[in-house]
Amino acid sequence: MFEAVESLIDEHAELEGQMADPAVHSDPRRARDLGRRYAELTAIIRAYRDWQHAREDLVAAQELHMDDEAADLERRVPELAERLERMLVPRDPADGKDVILEIKGGEGGDESALFAADLLRMYSRFAERRGWKVEVLDATETALGGYKSVTAAVKAKGTPEPGQAPYALLKFEGGVHRVQRVPVTESQGRIHTSAAGVLVLPEAEDVDVQINDNDLRIDVFRSSGPGGQSVNTTDSAVRITHLPTGIVVSCQNEKSQLQNKEQAMRILRSRMLDAAQAAADAEASDARRSQVRTVDRSERVRTYNFPENRISDHRTGFKSYNLDQVIDGALDDVIGSLVEADLAERLAALEDR
């Protein structure tokens, strides 16, 4: 596998030359794509150099009978080799993208909507810790401050390291999240179980998905708030239907009809990209298994047990008793277990070839 690095070194040098060309930066899309690939290759080549230097140092330490240093390097060389091997595993092509995050309340009424709000806050705090920006695109709130549904964009600043972009980490959050706790509406202190659904889409750009204006039906209507109360008195809310696929997106957060249309188109492009990728995966007999599309408690991917302060991920078996910290954005260990499981699966697939 490491022999492939030599070709990557050549590609890295070629990219460096292209990025020095001022003409490249007149095309923001091309410059961004080149920057992402350059950053990915830079990290791989740095890891490769570290491995090479450690091997050379080990040979020198053994020849000079520097036993303590040689012993340290004998441990370090395999660690660096494993790190490099992990970086060379083929990645999901969408891993470098930002994210459209959709959260919907499911079974449980008001409690489910409140839990949906908790999940949005959890992801927002996680994003803040990583220097990402979260922008709410559309939301349907309840009278108690929860969300029947909420859609947000999560964007990284600059060019993240490989595997550190929003989609690379948050894609594992897709599925049904179950909560067990005493709802604020419960007067007798009984523990209830409810659920919320999370869908994670790579944010599509204009060039990722071609949309013909003639394929769209655009309706405008008056936005409404909790309990049906009017948010404003103009027909500013927008509903877009993509006729060939039947995908429907609506936005009502902004006061401007044009702004709501722009937000709805962002969500529509991402849903269409996700649908195209899912179809391609299914055709290749490699359908994604990390997300579910129904909010059914029996299809849960994770449980949040507040009385025991326990969080359990049912895909990896991960369990910890720091739910109070996780719900405040400390998701690294939970997501880390999913990243590791995915990596192990990819490595196993390579070995089986």
Short mmCIF file of C-alpha atoms in Angstrom, two decimals:
data_model
loop_
_atom_site.label_atom_id
_atom_site.label_comp_id
_atom_site.label_asym_id
_atom_site.label_seq_id
_atom_site.Cartn_x
_atom_site.Cartn_y
_atom_site.Cartn_z
CA MET A 1 0.00 0.00 0.00
CA PHE A 2 2.83 2.40 0.85
CA GLU A 3 4.19 2.14 -2.70
CA ALA A 4 1.16 4.17 -3.78
CA VAL A 5 2.55 7.16 -1.86
CA GLU A 6 5.15 7.78 -4.57
CA SER A 7 2.42 8.54 -7.10
CA LEU A 8 0.72 10.76 -4.52
CA ILE A 9 3.96 12.71 -4.11
CA ASP A 10 3.95 13.38 -7.85
CA GLU A 11 0.30 14.46 -7.71
CA HIS A 12 1.08 16.74 -4.74
CA ALA A 13 3.86 18.46 -6.70
CA GLU A 14 1.57 18.88 -9.71
CA LEU A 15 -1.16 20.41 -7.53
CA GLU A 16 1.34 22.78 -5.99
CA GLY A 17 2.20 24.04 -9.46
CA GLN A 18 -1.46 24.46 -10.40
CA MET A 19 -2.25 26.38 -7.22
CA ALA A 20 0.58 28.81 -7.98
CA ASP A 21 -1.21 29.76 -11.21
CA PRO A 22 -3.27 32.97 -10.63
CA ALA A 23 -5.78 31.82 -13.23
CA VAL A 24 -6.85 28.95 -10.99
CA HIS A 25 -8.07 31.34 -8.31
CA SER A 26 -10.43 33.05 -10.72
CA ASP A 27 -12.53 29.88 -10.46
CA PRO A 28 -13.49 29.57 -6.75
CA ARG A 29 -14.89 26.05 -7.21
CA ARG A 30 -11.72 24.74 -8.84
CA ALA A 31 -9.49 26.51 -6.32
CA ARG A 32 -11.50 24.98 -3.45
CA ASP A 33 -11.31 21.47 -4.90
CA LEU A 34 -7.57 21.78 -5.49
CA GLY A 35 -7.09 23.13 -1.97
CA ARG A 36 -8.98 20.21 -0.44
CA ARG A 37 -6.99 17.62 -2.36
CA TYR A 38 -3.70 19.42 -1.65
CA ALA A 39 -4.44 19.46 2.09
CA GLU A 40 -5.31 15.75 2.02
CA LEU A 41 -2.10 14.83 0.20
CA THR A 42 0.02 17.11 2.41
CA ALA A 43 -1.14 15.23 5.51
CA ILE A 44 -0.45 11.83 3.88
CA ILE A 45 3.02 12.82 2.69
CA ARG A 46 3.88 14.28 6.10
CA ALA A 47 2.90 10.97 7.72
CA TYR A 48 4.94 9.08 5.10
CA ARG A 49 8.02 11.21 5.80
CA ASP A 50 7.63 10.69 9.55
CA TRP A 51 7.52 6.91 9.00
CA GLN A 52 10.57 6.98 6.72
CA HIS A 53 12.63 9.09 9.12
CA ALA A 54 11.71 6.87 12.08
CA ARG A 55 12.84 3.77 10.15
CA GLU A 56 16.15 5.44 9.28
CA ASP A 57 16.64 6.55 12.88
CA LEU A 58 15.95 3.01 14.07
CA VAL A 59 18.64 1.55 11.79
CA ALA A 60 21.13 4.18 12.97
CA ALA A 61 20.29 3.57 16.65
CA GLN A 62 20.75 -0.18 16.22
CA GLU A 63 24.09 0.25 14.46
CA LEU A 64 25.33 2.57 17.21
CA HIS A 65 24.00 0.24 19.94
CA MET A 66 21.78 3.01 21.36
CA ASP A 67 19.52 0.47 23.03
CA ASP A 68 17.07 2.80 24.78
CA GLU A 69 16.50 4.92 21.69
CA ALA A 70 16.22 1.82 19.51
CA ALA A 71 13.60 0.36 21.85
CA ASP A 72 11.53 3.57 21.63
CA LEU A 73 11.78 3.60 17.85
CA GLU A 74 10.82 -0.08 17.59
CA ARG A 75 7.53 0.90 19.20
CA ARG A 76 7.14 4.12 17.20
CA VAL A 77 7.75 2.74 13.69
CA PRO A 78 4.73 0.35 13.71
CA GLU A 79 2.55 3.14 15.16
CA LEU A 80 3.55 5.50 12.35
CA ALA A 81 3.03 2.73 9.79
CA GLU A 82 -0.48 2.10 11.10
CA ARG A 83 -1.25 5.83 11.04
CA LEU A 84 -0.12 6.06 7.41
CA GLU A 85 -2.07 2.94 6.46
CA ARG A 86 -5.22 4.47 7.94
CA MET A 87 -4.72 7.64 5.93
CA LEU A 88 -4.31 5.66 2.71
CA VAL A 89 -7.63 3.85 3.07
CA PRO A 90 -9.99 5.13 0.32
CA ARG A 91 -12.42 7.67 1.73
CA ASP A 92 -16.02 8.53 1.02
CA PRO A 93 -15.84 11.10 -1.83
CA ALA A 94 -18.16 13.38 0.16
CA ASP A 95 -15.99 13.38 3.30
CA GLY A 96 -14.55 16.83 2.54
CA LYS A 97 -17.96 18.49 2.30
CA ASP A 98 -19.99 20.60 4.67
CA VAL A 99 -23.31 19.31 5.98
CA ILE A 100 -27.05 19.87 5.82
CA LEU A 101 -28.44 18.50 9.08
CA GLU A 102 -32.15 17.71 9.45
CA ILE A 103 -33.69 16.81 12.81
CA LYS A 104 -37.33 15.79 13.17
CA GLY A 105 -39.34 15.05 16.27
CA GLY A 106 -40.92 11.60 16.21
CA GLU A 107 -42.90 9.57 18.70
CA GLY A 108 -43.42 11.39 21.97
CA GLY A 109 -45.17 14.64 21.04
CA ASP A 110 -43.86 17.70 22.88
CA GLU A 111 -41.10 15.70 24.58
CA SER A 112 -39.82 14.49 21.22
CA ALA A 113 -39.78 18.06 19.91
CA LEU A 114 -37.85 19.21 22.97
CA PHE A 115 -35.37 16.39 22.44
CA ALA A 116 -34.95 17.50 18.82
CA ALA A 117 -34.00 20.93 20.16
CA ASP A 118 -31.52 19.29 22.55
CA LEU A 119 -29.92 17.42 19.64
CA LEU A 120 -29.55 20.63 17.64
CA ARG A 121 -27.91 22.28 20.63
CA MET A 122 -25.59 19.26 21.07
CA TYR A 123 -24.45 19.42 17.44
CA SER A 124 -24.11 23.21 17.61
CA ARG A 125 -21.86 22.95 20.68
CA PHE A 126 -19.81 20.21 19.00
CA ALA A 127 -19.44 22.46 15.95
CA GLU A 128 -18.36 25.41 18.11
CA ARG A 129 -15.63 23.30 19.70
CA ARG A 130 -14.25 22.58 16.23
CA GLY A 131 -14.53 26.12 14.93
CA TRP A 132 -17.40 25.33 12.56
CA LYS A 133 -20.33 27.61 11.80
CA VAL A 134 -23.96 26.50 12.25
CA GLU A 135 -26.75 28.26 10.36
CA VAL A 136 -30.42 27.36 10.90
CA LEU A 137 -32.06 27.26 7.47
CA ASP A 138 -35.59 26.34 8.44
CA ALA A 139 -37.45 25.39 11.61
CA THR A 140 -40.95 24.53 12.77
CA GLU A 141 -41.11 25.28 16.49
CA THR A 142 -43.55 24.14 19.15
CA ALA A 143 -45.13 26.20 21.90
CA LEU A 144 -42.72 24.75 24.51
CA GLY A 145 -39.62 25.72 22.52
CA GLY A 146 -38.97 22.41 20.82
CA TYR A 147 -38.81 21.59 17.11
CA LYS A 148 -41.18 19.52 15.06
CA SER A 149 -38.42 19.81 12.48
CA VAL A 150 -35.29 21.90 12.04
CA THR A 151 -32.75 22.09 9.24
CA ALA A 152 -29.30 23.57 9.70
CA ALA A 153 -26.12 23.98 7.66
CA VAL A 154 -22.80 23.10 9.33
CA LYS A 155 -19.77 24.63 7.64
CA ALA A 156 -16.06 24.35 8.33
CA LYS A 157 -13.70 27.30 8.12
CA GLY A 158 -10.88 26.98 5.62
CA THR A 159 -9.78 23.54 4.42
CA PRO A 160 -10.01 20.89 7.17
CA GLU A 161 -7.49 18.06 7.54
CA PRO A 162 -8.54 14.78 5.89
CA GLY A 163 -11.30 13.13 7.89
CA GLN A 164 -11.99 16.29 9.90
CA ALA A 165 -14.61 18.02 7.72
CA PRO A 166 -18.24 18.19 8.93
CA TYR A 167 -19.57 15.38 6.73
CA ALA A 168 -16.66 13.04 7.51
CA LEU A 169 -17.60 13.14 11.20
CA LEU A 170 -21.31 13.91 11.34
CA LYS A 171 -22.43 11.41 8.68
CA PHE A 172 -22.51 8.74 11.38
CA GLU A 173 -25.18 10.71 13.28
CA GLY A 174 -27.90 9.78 10.81
CA GLY A 175 -30.62 7.61 12.29
CA VAL A 176 -33.13 7.44 15.13
CA HIS A 177 -32.01 8.79 18.49
CA ARG A 178 -33.99 7.58 21.50
CA VAL A 179 -34.26 9.47 24.79
CA GLN A 180 -35.34 8.17 28.20
CA ARG A 181 -36.09 10.83 30.83
CA VAL A 182 -38.80 12.55 32.84
CA PRO A 183 -40.41 15.08 30.48
CA VAL A 184 -41.05 18.64 31.65
CA THR A 185 -44.73 17.95 31.00
CA GLU A 186 -44.76 14.92 33.33
CA SER A 187 -46.34 15.79 36.68
CA GLN A 188 -45.81 12.42 38.41
CA GLY A 189 -42.10 11.98 37.73
CA ARG A 190 -42.47 9.01 35.38
CA ILE A 191 -39.73 8.24 32.86
CA HIS A 192 -40.89 8.41 29.25
CA THR A 193 -39.26 7.15 26.07
CA SER A 194 -39.43 9.16 22.87
CA ALA A 195 -37.39 9.56 19.71
CA ALA A 196 -36.12 12.05 17.15
CA GLY A 197 -34.77 11.36 13.68
CA VAL A 198 -31.52 12.80 12.31
CA LEU A 199 -30.62 12.95 8.63
CA VAL A 200 -27.14 14.09 7.56
CA LEU A 201 -26.58 15.19 3.97
CA PRO A 202 -23.37 16.41 2.32
CA GLU A 203 -24.08 19.98 1.24
CA ALA A 204 -24.29 20.02 -2.54
CA GLU A 205 -22.89 22.79 -4.67
CA ASP A 206 -24.36 24.01 -7.96
CA VAL A 207 -22.02 21.83 -10.01
CA ASP A 208 -22.81 18.68 -7.99
CA VAL A 209 -26.47 18.58 -9.03
CA GLN A 210 -28.01 19.94 -12.21
CA ILE A 211 -31.56 21.21 -11.65
CA ASN A 212 -33.74 22.31 -14.54
CA ASP A 213 -36.00 25.22 -13.59
CA ASN A 214 -38.78 23.62 -15.64
CA ASP A 215 -38.69 20.64 -13.26
CA LEU A 216 -39.62 22.81 -10.27
CA ARG A 217 -43.00 23.82 -8.91
CA ILE A 218 -42.65 26.75 -6.53
CA ASP A 219 -45.51 27.65 -4.19
CA VAL A 220 -45.59 30.55 -1.74
CA PHE A 221 -47.64 30.71 1.42
CA ARG A 222 -47.91 32.54 4.72
CA SER A 223 -45.54 31.25 7.36
CA SER A 224 -46.89 30.20 10.75
CA GLY A 225 -45.47 29.63 14.20
CA PRO A 226 -46.33 27.41 17.18
CA GLY A 227 -50.00 26.61 17.42
CA GLY A 228 -50.67 27.99 13.96
CA GLN A 229 -50.06 31.63 14.89
CA SER A 230 -48.86 33.81 12.03
CA VAL A 231 -45.18 34.70 11.98
CA ASN A 232 -45.65 37.49 9.45
CA THR A 233 -48.45 38.82 7.30
CA THR A 234 -46.90 38.29 3.87
CA ASP A 235 -46.68 35.21 1.67
CA SER A 236 -42.93 34.82 2.25
CA ALA A 237 -42.73 31.07 2.94
CA VAL A 238 -41.65 28.96 -0.04
CA ARG A 239 -42.33 25.34 -0.96
CA ILE A 240 -40.35 23.81 -3.83
CA THR A 241 -41.33 20.51 -5.43
CA HIS A 242 -38.88 18.75 -7.75
CA LEU A 243 -41.37 17.12 -10.08
CA PRO A 244 -39.22 14.26 -11.51
CA THR A 245 -38.27 12.93 -8.06
CA GLY A 246 -41.18 14.18 -5.93
CA ILE A 247 -38.76 15.74 -3.40
CA VAL A 248 -40.48 18.57 -1.52
CA VAL A 249 -38.66 21.25 0.49
CA SER A 250 -40.17 24.22 2.31
CA CYS A 251 -38.60 27.16 4.15
CA GLN A 252 -40.25 29.89 6.17
CA ASN A 253 -37.59 31.21 8.55
CA GLU A 254 -36.68 34.35 6.61
CA LYS A 255 -38.98 37.34 6.09
CA SER A 256 -37.93 37.56 2.45
CA GLN A 257 -39.45 35.22 -0.10
CA LEU A 258 -36.17 35.32 -2.08
CA GLN A 259 -34.11 34.29 0.97
CA ASN A 260 -36.47 31.43 1.74
CA LYS A 261 -36.22 30.27 -1.88
CA GLU A 262 -32.41 30.32 -1.72
CA GLN A 263 -32.41 28.28 1.51
CA ALA A 264 -34.89 25.81 0.08
CA MET A 265 -32.73 25.34 -3.02
CA ARG A 266 -29.68 24.57 -0.81
CA ILE A 267 -31.63 21.84 0.95
CA LEU A 268 -33.10 20.52 -2.32
CA ARG A 269 -29.67 20.22 -3.96
CA SER A 270 -28.34 18.32 -0.95
CA ARG A 271 -31.31 15.94 -0.87
CA MET A 272 -30.93 15.26 -4.58
CA LEU A 273 -27.20 14.63 -4.21
CA ASP A 274 -27.92 12.25 -1.32
CA ALA A 275 -30.55 10.42 -3.37
CA ALA A 276 -28.15 10.08 -6.31
CA GLN A 277 -25.39 8.74 -4.07
CA ALA A 278 -27.78 6.29 -2.40
CA ALA A 279 -28.89 5.02 -5.82
CA ALA A 280 -25.28 4.61 -6.91
CA ASP A 281 -24.43 2.78 -3.69
CA ALA A 282 -27.38 0.42 -4.10
CA GLU A 283 -26.40 -0.27 -7.71
CA ALA A 284 -22.91 -1.21 -6.52
CA SER A 285 -24.35 -3.44 -3.76
CA ASP A 286 -22.79 -1.16 -1.15
CA ALA A 287 -25.84 0.66 0.17
CA ARG A 288 -25.16 2.93 3.11
CA ARG A 289 -26.10 1.41 6.43
CA SER A 290 -25.49 4.34 8.78
CA GLN A 291 -28.80 6.16 8.34
CA VAL A 292 -32.46 5.32 8.64
CA ARG A 293 -35.31 7.36 7.25
CA THR A 294 -38.12 6.63 9.71
CA VAL A 295 -38.51 7.82 13.26
CA ASP A 296 -39.36 4.46 14.79
CA ARG A 297 -37.96 3.71 18.25
CA SER A 298 -37.26 0.11 17.20
CA GLU A 299 -34.77 1.38 14.58
CA ARG A 300 -32.72 3.41 17.04
CA VAL A 301 -29.00 4.01 16.57
CA ARG A 302 -28.38 5.59 19.97
CA THR A 303 -30.07 5.91 23.37
CA TYR A 304 -29.74 8.84 25.77
CA ASN A 305 -30.67 7.68 29.28
CA PHE A 306 -30.85 10.77 31.49
CA PRO A 307 -31.67 9.10 34.85
CA GLU A 308 -28.47 7.01 34.56
CA ASN A 309 -26.49 9.77 32.76
CA ARG A 310 -25.72 7.07 30.16
CA ILE A 311 -25.28 7.25 26.42
CA SER A 312 -25.23 4.06 24.32
CA ASP A 313 -24.54 3.68 20.62
CA HIS A 314 -26.18 0.50 19.36
CA ARG A 315 -24.02 0.16 16.24
CA THR A 316 -20.62 -0.01 17.92
CA GLY A 317 -21.57 -0.99 21.47
CA PHE A 318 -20.03 2.26 22.75
CA LYS A 319 -21.30 3.20 26.22
CA SER A 320 -20.32 5.94 28.65
CA TYR A 321 -21.77 7.64 31.72
CA ASN A 322 -21.14 11.28 30.83
CA LEU A 323 -24.37 12.08 29.02
CA ASP A 324 -24.44 15.53 30.61
CA GLN A 325 -21.15 16.34 28.84
CA VAL A 326 -22.12 14.67 25.56
CA ILE A 327 -25.38 16.60 25.32
CA ASP A 328 -23.26 19.73 25.81
CA GLY A 329 -21.22 18.90 22.70
CA ALA A 330 -18.53 16.47 23.96
CA LEU A 331 -19.19 14.04 21.12
CA ASP A 332 -15.61 13.17 20.22
CA ASP A 333 -15.50 9.74 21.89
CA VAL A 334 -18.92 8.72 20.59
CA ILE A 335 -18.16 9.74 17.02
CA GLY A 336 -14.63 8.35 17.36
CA SER A 337 -16.01 4.87 18.00
CA LEU A 338 -18.03 5.09 14.78
CA VAL A 339 -15.08 6.41 12.76
CA GLU A 340 -12.96 3.52 14.03
CA ALA A 341 -15.63 0.95 13.18
CA ASP A 342 -15.99 2.37 9.68
CA LEU A 343 -12.22 2.36 9.18
CA ALA A 344 -11.95 -1.26 10.33
CA GLU A 345 -14.65 -2.23 7.84
CA ARG A 346 -12.86 -0.42 5.01
CA LEU A 347 -9.54 -2.05 5.91
CA ALA A 348 -11.16 -5.48 6.01
CA ALA A 349 -12.70 -4.88 2.59
CA LEU A 350 -9.26 -4.00 1.18
CA GLU A 351 -7.73 -7.17 2.65
CA ASP A 352 -10.49 -9.31 1.14
CA ARG A 353 -9.75 -8.10 -2.39
#
